[in-house]
Amino acid sequence: YQRRVHGKQWYQRRVHGKQWYQRRVHGKQWYQRRVHGVDSTLREGEQFSSCEFTSEDRVYVAKTLDDVGVDYIEVVNPIASHTAFRDAQAISRMGLSAKILTHVRCHMSDVKASVEAGVDGVNIYMATSDAPRQHSHGKTVDAVIETARGIIDYVLESGKEVRFSCEDAFRSDLEEILKVYREMDKLGVHRVGVADTVGVATPLQVQQVINEVRGVISDDTGIEFHTHNDTGCCIANAVMALEAGATHIDTCVLGIGERNGITPLGGFLARM
């Protein structure tokens, strides 16, 4: 279908399997993009209460997700344990169509372990809201940017995809995170991550923030959206993120994950 939004923005998309969007941004820029699924059952899902995947479980889940057709499979930080490293390496060597990602702190040790495990991409995150920033790393926003520079350069030089995400973006100062995203885009990241870490965002807030982020980064830089289901808005938030310019959506099978989980893969696909 094609529709006009707010009197000026036009969207055209084809759904069911191959979801392509074409839209006009800020009245002048047109682009066409495919929506990518980033399934995090083997990372976020493992934070679900009582979830204890064995190595065999992880291989089975990865193969099944690949059969479903997800574009990316995110696995646990390889530096977490010898088993985590071995499993990330084993899944990376399975020859799947899906690209394998790790989700790691903005620490060189984490990133080097990911590269050594042979994954296709590294998803880096760092807290940007006041409370996590104070109690996690104690850095200013400018220091966050400087910390990320060397890490991102290393990942890119290693030939891997890289995403930088502002943890707890929806409780962060908007101008500060826009500054972070602008600088990350200049460094050449493949995509930026916008995370509703504690599940507080409403669909309209998601639309506003994603639209603002899209306005400060390059057209060919992706936006990965991650949202928790504490207030029951996951699928609605994911759809609104796509409408506003997101390109990648994080999901889990059955929506499992920390606390109330994240966007369920099945429900999201059904909504699409």
Short mmCIF file of C-alpha atoms in Angstrom, two decimals:
data_model
loop_
_atom_site.label_atom_id
_atom_site.label_comp_id
_atom_site.label_asym_id
_atom_site.label_seq_id
_atom_site.Cartn_x
_atom_site.Cartn_y
_atom_site.Cartn_z
CA TYR A 1 0.00 0.00 0.00
CA GLN A 2 0.97 3.62 -0.29
CA ARG A 3 -0.05 6.36 2.07
CA ARG A 4 0.63 9.97 2.93
CA VAL A 5 1.66 10.71 6.53
CA HIS A 6 1.27 14.10 8.21
CA GLY A 7 0.67 15.75 4.87
CA LYS A 8 4.16 15.24 3.49
CA GLN A 9 5.73 11.81 4.07
CA TRP A 10 4.84 8.97 1.69
CA TYR A 11 5.45 5.32 2.42
CA GLN A 12 5.35 2.43 -0.01
CA ARG A 13 5.99 -1.12 1.12
CA ARG A 14 5.56 -4.75 0.21
CA VAL A 15 5.01 -7.14 3.09
CA HIS A 16 4.97 -10.92 3.66
CA GLY A 17 8.51 -12.29 3.69
CA LYS A 18 10.42 -9.65 1.77
CA GLN A 19 9.56 -6.40 3.50
CA TRP A 20 10.74 -3.45 1.46
CA TYR A 21 10.08 0.16 2.39
CA GLN A 22 10.40 3.26 0.28
CA ARG A 23 9.85 6.64 1.86
CA ARG A 24 10.53 10.33 1.57
CA VAL A 25 12.48 11.74 4.50
CA HIS A 26 12.31 15.39 5.52
CA GLY A 27 10.58 16.24 2.24
CA LYS A 28 13.48 15.41 -0.06
CA GLN A 29 15.33 12.13 0.40
CA TRP A 30 14.02 8.86 -1.03
CA TYR A 31 15.45 5.45 -0.33
CA GLN A 32 14.43 1.82 -0.45
CA ARG A 33 15.31 -0.61 2.30
CA ARG A 34 14.72 -4.11 3.52
CA VAL A 35 13.73 -4.84 7.12
CA HIS A 36 16.21 -7.15 8.85
CA GLY A 37 15.40 -9.46 11.75
CA VAL A 38 18.01 -9.76 14.50
CA ASP A 39 17.03 -12.72 16.66
CA SER A 40 18.50 -12.65 20.14
CA THR A 41 17.11 -15.88 21.60
CA LEU A 42 20.69 -17.08 22.15
CA ARG A 43 21.66 -13.86 23.94
CA GLU A 44 18.71 -11.93 25.36
CA GLY A 45 16.71 -15.15 25.65
CA GLU A 46 19.37 -16.68 27.87
CA GLN A 47 18.67 -13.96 30.43
CA PHE A 48 15.16 -15.33 30.89
CA SER A 49 14.49 -16.77 34.35
CA SER A 50 15.34 -20.51 34.50
CA CYS A 51 16.68 -20.58 30.90
CA GLU A 52 19.72 -22.86 30.75
CA PHE A 53 20.67 -23.73 27.17
CA THR A 54 23.22 -26.46 26.64
CA SER A 55 25.73 -26.27 23.79
CA GLU A 56 23.54 -28.71 21.86
CA ASP A 57 20.51 -26.51 22.49
CA ARG A 58 22.31 -23.48 21.08
CA VAL A 59 23.28 -25.29 17.90
CA TYR A 60 19.70 -26.52 17.45
CA VAL A 61 18.20 -23.06 18.05
CA ALA A 62 20.67 -21.45 15.63
CA LYS A 63 19.87 -24.00 12.90
CA THR A 64 16.11 -23.58 13.42
CA LEU A 65 16.30 -19.78 13.33
CA ASP A 66 18.30 -20.03 10.13
CA ASP A 67 15.60 -22.29 8.65
CA VAL A 68 13.00 -19.68 9.61
CA GLY A 69 14.99 -17.11 7.65
CA VAL A 70 16.17 -14.56 10.19
CA ASP A 71 18.95 -12.34 8.89
CA TYR A 72 21.04 -12.23 12.06
CA ILE A 73 21.50 -14.47 15.10
CA GLU A 74 22.91 -12.80 18.20
CA VAL A 75 24.83 -14.94 20.69
CA VAL A 76 26.23 -14.47 24.19
CA ASN A 77 29.39 -12.45 24.79
CA PRO A 78 32.23 -14.94 24.11
CA ILE A 79 34.25 -13.56 27.01
CA ALA A 80 31.58 -14.69 29.49
CA SER A 81 33.03 -18.22 29.74
CA HIS A 82 35.01 -20.84 27.87
CA THR A 83 31.71 -22.47 26.91
CA ALA A 84 30.34 -19.18 25.56
CA PHE A 85 33.43 -18.72 23.39
CA ARG A 86 33.36 -22.31 22.15
CA ASP A 87 29.66 -22.14 21.31
CA ALA A 88 29.99 -18.81 19.49
CA GLN A 89 32.84 -20.28 17.48
CA ALA A 90 30.91 -23.46 16.70
CA ILE A 91 27.81 -21.57 15.53
CA SER A 92 29.96 -19.26 13.41
CA ARG A 93 31.39 -22.32 11.66
CA MET A 94 28.01 -23.92 10.84
CA GLY A 95 27.81 -22.23 7.47
CA LEU A 96 24.40 -20.70 8.13
CA SER A 97 22.79 -18.14 5.84
CA ALA A 98 22.17 -15.89 8.84
CA LYS A 99 25.03 -13.70 10.04
CA ILE A 100 26.26 -14.37 13.57
CA LEU A 101 26.61 -11.45 15.97
CA THR A 102 27.84 -10.98 19.50
CA HIS A 103 26.43 -8.44 21.95
CA VAL A 104 29.31 -7.03 24.00
CA ARG A 105 30.42 -4.19 26.20
CA CYS A 106 32.48 -1.39 24.69
CA HIS A 107 35.66 -3.07 25.99
CA MET A 108 38.55 -4.15 23.81
CA SER A 109 38.77 -7.53 25.57
CA ASP A 110 35.13 -8.31 24.71
CA VAL A 111 35.56 -7.23 21.11
CA LYS A 112 38.79 -9.16 20.57
CA ALA A 113 37.16 -12.33 21.90
CA SER A 114 34.30 -11.83 19.44
CA VAL A 115 36.66 -11.39 16.50
CA GLU A 116 38.67 -14.44 17.56
CA ALA A 117 35.45 -16.49 17.75
CA GLY A 118 34.90 -15.79 14.06
CA VAL A 119 31.52 -14.06 14.20
CA ASP A 120 30.29 -11.86 11.36
CA GLY A 121 29.56 -8.78 13.41
CA VAL A 122 29.92 -7.15 16.82
CA ASN A 123 27.08 -5.34 18.56
CA ILE A 124 28.62 -2.87 21.00
CA TYR A 125 26.66 -1.02 23.67
CA MET A 126 27.30 1.62 26.29
CA ALA A 127 24.95 3.29 28.77
CA THR A 128 23.98 6.89 28.02
CA SER A 129 21.23 7.67 30.56
CA ASP A 130 22.15 9.26 33.89
CA ALA A 131 21.62 6.36 36.33
CA PRO A 132 23.32 3.54 34.37
CA ARG A 133 26.07 5.91 33.27
CA GLN A 134 26.77 6.89 36.86
CA HIS A 135 26.76 3.35 38.25
CA SER A 136 28.14 1.48 35.21
CA HIS A 137 31.10 3.30 33.70
CA GLY A 138 31.03 6.84 35.14
CA LYS A 139 31.84 8.51 31.82
CA THR A 140 30.46 11.66 30.24
CA VAL A 141 28.83 11.49 26.82
CA ASP A 142 31.99 12.92 25.23
CA ALA A 143 34.03 10.24 26.98
CA VAL A 144 31.63 7.58 25.69
CA ILE A 145 32.29 8.78 22.15
CA GLU A 146 36.06 8.75 22.65
CA THR A 147 35.96 5.27 24.20
CA ALA A 148 34.05 3.95 21.21
CA ARG A 149 36.44 5.31 18.59
CA GLY A 150 39.26 2.82 19.07
CA ILE A 151 36.87 -0.08 19.55
CA ILE A 152 34.96 0.64 16.34
CA ASP A 153 38.15 1.16 14.36
CA TYR A 154 39.40 -2.24 15.53
CA VAL A 155 36.18 -4.04 14.53
CA LEU A 156 36.12 -2.38 11.10
CA GLU A 157 39.78 -3.19 10.50
CA SER A 158 38.96 -6.81 11.36
CA GLY A 159 36.43 -6.88 8.52
CA LYS A 160 33.40 -7.30 10.76
CA GLU A 161 30.06 -5.50 10.85
CA VAL A 162 29.69 -3.17 13.80
CA ARG A 163 26.73 -1.61 15.56
CA PHE A 164 26.95 0.91 18.38
CA SER A 165 23.95 1.13 20.71
CA CYS A 166 23.03 3.69 23.35
CA GLU A 167 21.83 1.58 26.26
CA ASP A 168 18.68 2.99 27.91
CA ALA A 169 18.18 5.48 25.08
CA PHE A 170 14.65 6.43 26.07
CA ARG A 171 15.74 7.68 29.50
CA SER A 172 18.74 9.48 28.01
CA ASP A 173 18.88 13.13 27.02
CA LEU A 174 17.78 13.27 23.37
CA GLU A 175 20.34 15.85 22.29
CA GLU A 176 23.13 13.85 23.91
CA ILE A 177 22.27 10.57 22.20
CA LEU A 178 21.81 12.32 18.86
CA LYS A 179 25.36 13.62 19.30
CA VAL A 180 26.56 10.07 19.98
CA TYR A 181 24.76 8.66 16.93
CA ARG A 182 26.07 11.44 14.71
CA GLU A 183 29.64 10.72 15.77
CA MET A 184 29.22 6.94 15.46
CA ASP A 185 27.93 7.45 11.92
CA LYS A 186 31.05 9.46 11.08
CA LEU A 187 33.19 6.58 12.35
CA GLY A 188 31.56 4.29 9.79
CA VAL A 189 29.38 1.95 11.85
CA HIS A 190 27.04 -0.22 9.80
CA ARG A 191 24.14 0.69 12.07
CA VAL A 192 23.30 2.41 15.33
CA GLY A 193 21.21 0.84 18.06
CA VAL A 194 18.30 2.47 19.86
CA ALA A 195 17.45 0.50 22.99
CA ASP A 196 14.35 0.74 25.15
CA THR A 197 16.27 -1.10 27.85
CA VAL A 198 13.69 -0.90 30.64
CA GLY A 199 10.54 -1.02 28.51
CA VAL A 200 9.26 2.49 29.22
CA ALA A 201 8.78 3.79 25.68
CA THR A 202 5.37 4.34 24.09
CA PRO A 203 4.79 3.88 20.35
CA LEU A 204 4.63 7.63 19.78
CA GLN A 205 7.88 8.16 21.70
CA VAL A 206 9.52 5.47 19.58
CA GLN A 207 8.33 7.18 16.41
CA GLN A 208 9.69 10.53 17.57
CA VAL A 209 13.10 9.27 18.69
CA ILE A 210 13.72 7.02 15.68
CA ASN A 211 12.71 9.84 13.34
CA GLU A 212 15.18 12.16 15.08
CA VAL A 213 17.96 9.57 14.87
CA ARG A 214 17.27 8.98 11.17
CA GLY A 215 17.67 12.71 10.63
CA VAL A 216 21.26 12.84 11.97
CA ILE A 217 22.80 9.76 10.32
CA SER A 218 23.48 8.75 6.73
CA ASP A 219 20.72 7.21 4.64
CA ASP A 220 22.71 4.00 4.23
CA THR A 221 23.40 3.60 7.97
CA GLY A 222 20.97 1.19 9.59
CA ILE A 223 18.98 1.69 12.79
CA GLU A 224 18.56 -1.35 15.03
CA PHE A 225 15.67 -1.15 17.51
CA HIS A 226 15.52 -3.12 20.76
CA THR A 227 12.54 -2.87 23.08
CA HIS A 228 11.46 -4.64 26.27
CA ASN A 229 7.90 -5.68 27.01
CA ASP A 230 7.47 -4.37 30.56
CA THR A 231 4.43 -2.32 29.51
CA GLY A 232 3.18 -4.65 26.77
CA CYS A 233 4.15 -2.36 23.87
CA CYS A 234 6.86 -4.44 22.17
CA ILE A 235 5.19 -5.25 18.86
CA ALA A 236 3.54 -1.84 18.56
CA ASN A 237 6.88 -0.16 19.32
CA ALA A 238 8.69 -2.30 16.76
CA VAL A 239 6.17 -1.43 14.04
CA MET A 240 6.37 2.27 14.86
CA ALA A 241 10.17 2.07 14.76
CA LEU A 242 9.96 0.71 11.22
CA GLU A 243 7.53 3.41 10.18
CA ALA A 244 9.95 6.05 11.50
CA GLY A 245 13.03 4.67 9.74
CA ALA A 246 14.44 1.68 11.63
CA THR A 247 15.95 -1.08 9.50
CA HIS A 248 16.65 -3.86 12.03
CA ILE A 249 14.37 -5.21 14.78
CA ASP A 250 15.57 -7.35 17.70
CA THR A 251 13.37 -10.35 18.54
CA CYS A 252 13.33 -13.54 20.59
CA VAL A 253 11.37 -16.76 20.15
CA LEU A 254 8.24 -16.41 22.32
CA GLY A 255 9.58 -13.01 23.42
CA ILE A 256 11.69 -14.51 26.21
CA GLY A 257 14.39 -12.38 27.78
CA GLU A 258 15.31 -10.33 30.80
CA ARG A 259 12.28 -9.50 33.00
CA ASN A 260 9.26 -9.50 30.63
CA GLY A 261 11.35 -10.16 27.54
CA ILE A 262 11.51 -8.39 24.20
CA THR A 263 9.63 -8.40 20.88
CA PRO A 264 8.41 -11.95 20.13
CA LEU A 265 9.56 -13.24 16.76
CA GLY A 266 6.26 -14.94 15.91
CA GLY A 267 4.06 -12.02 16.89
CA PHE A 268 6.24 -9.55 15.04
CA LEU A 269 6.18 -11.62 11.84
CA ALA A 270 2.41 -11.99 12.12
CA ARG A 271 2.02 -8.23 12.52
CA MET A 272 4.17 -7.66 9.44
#
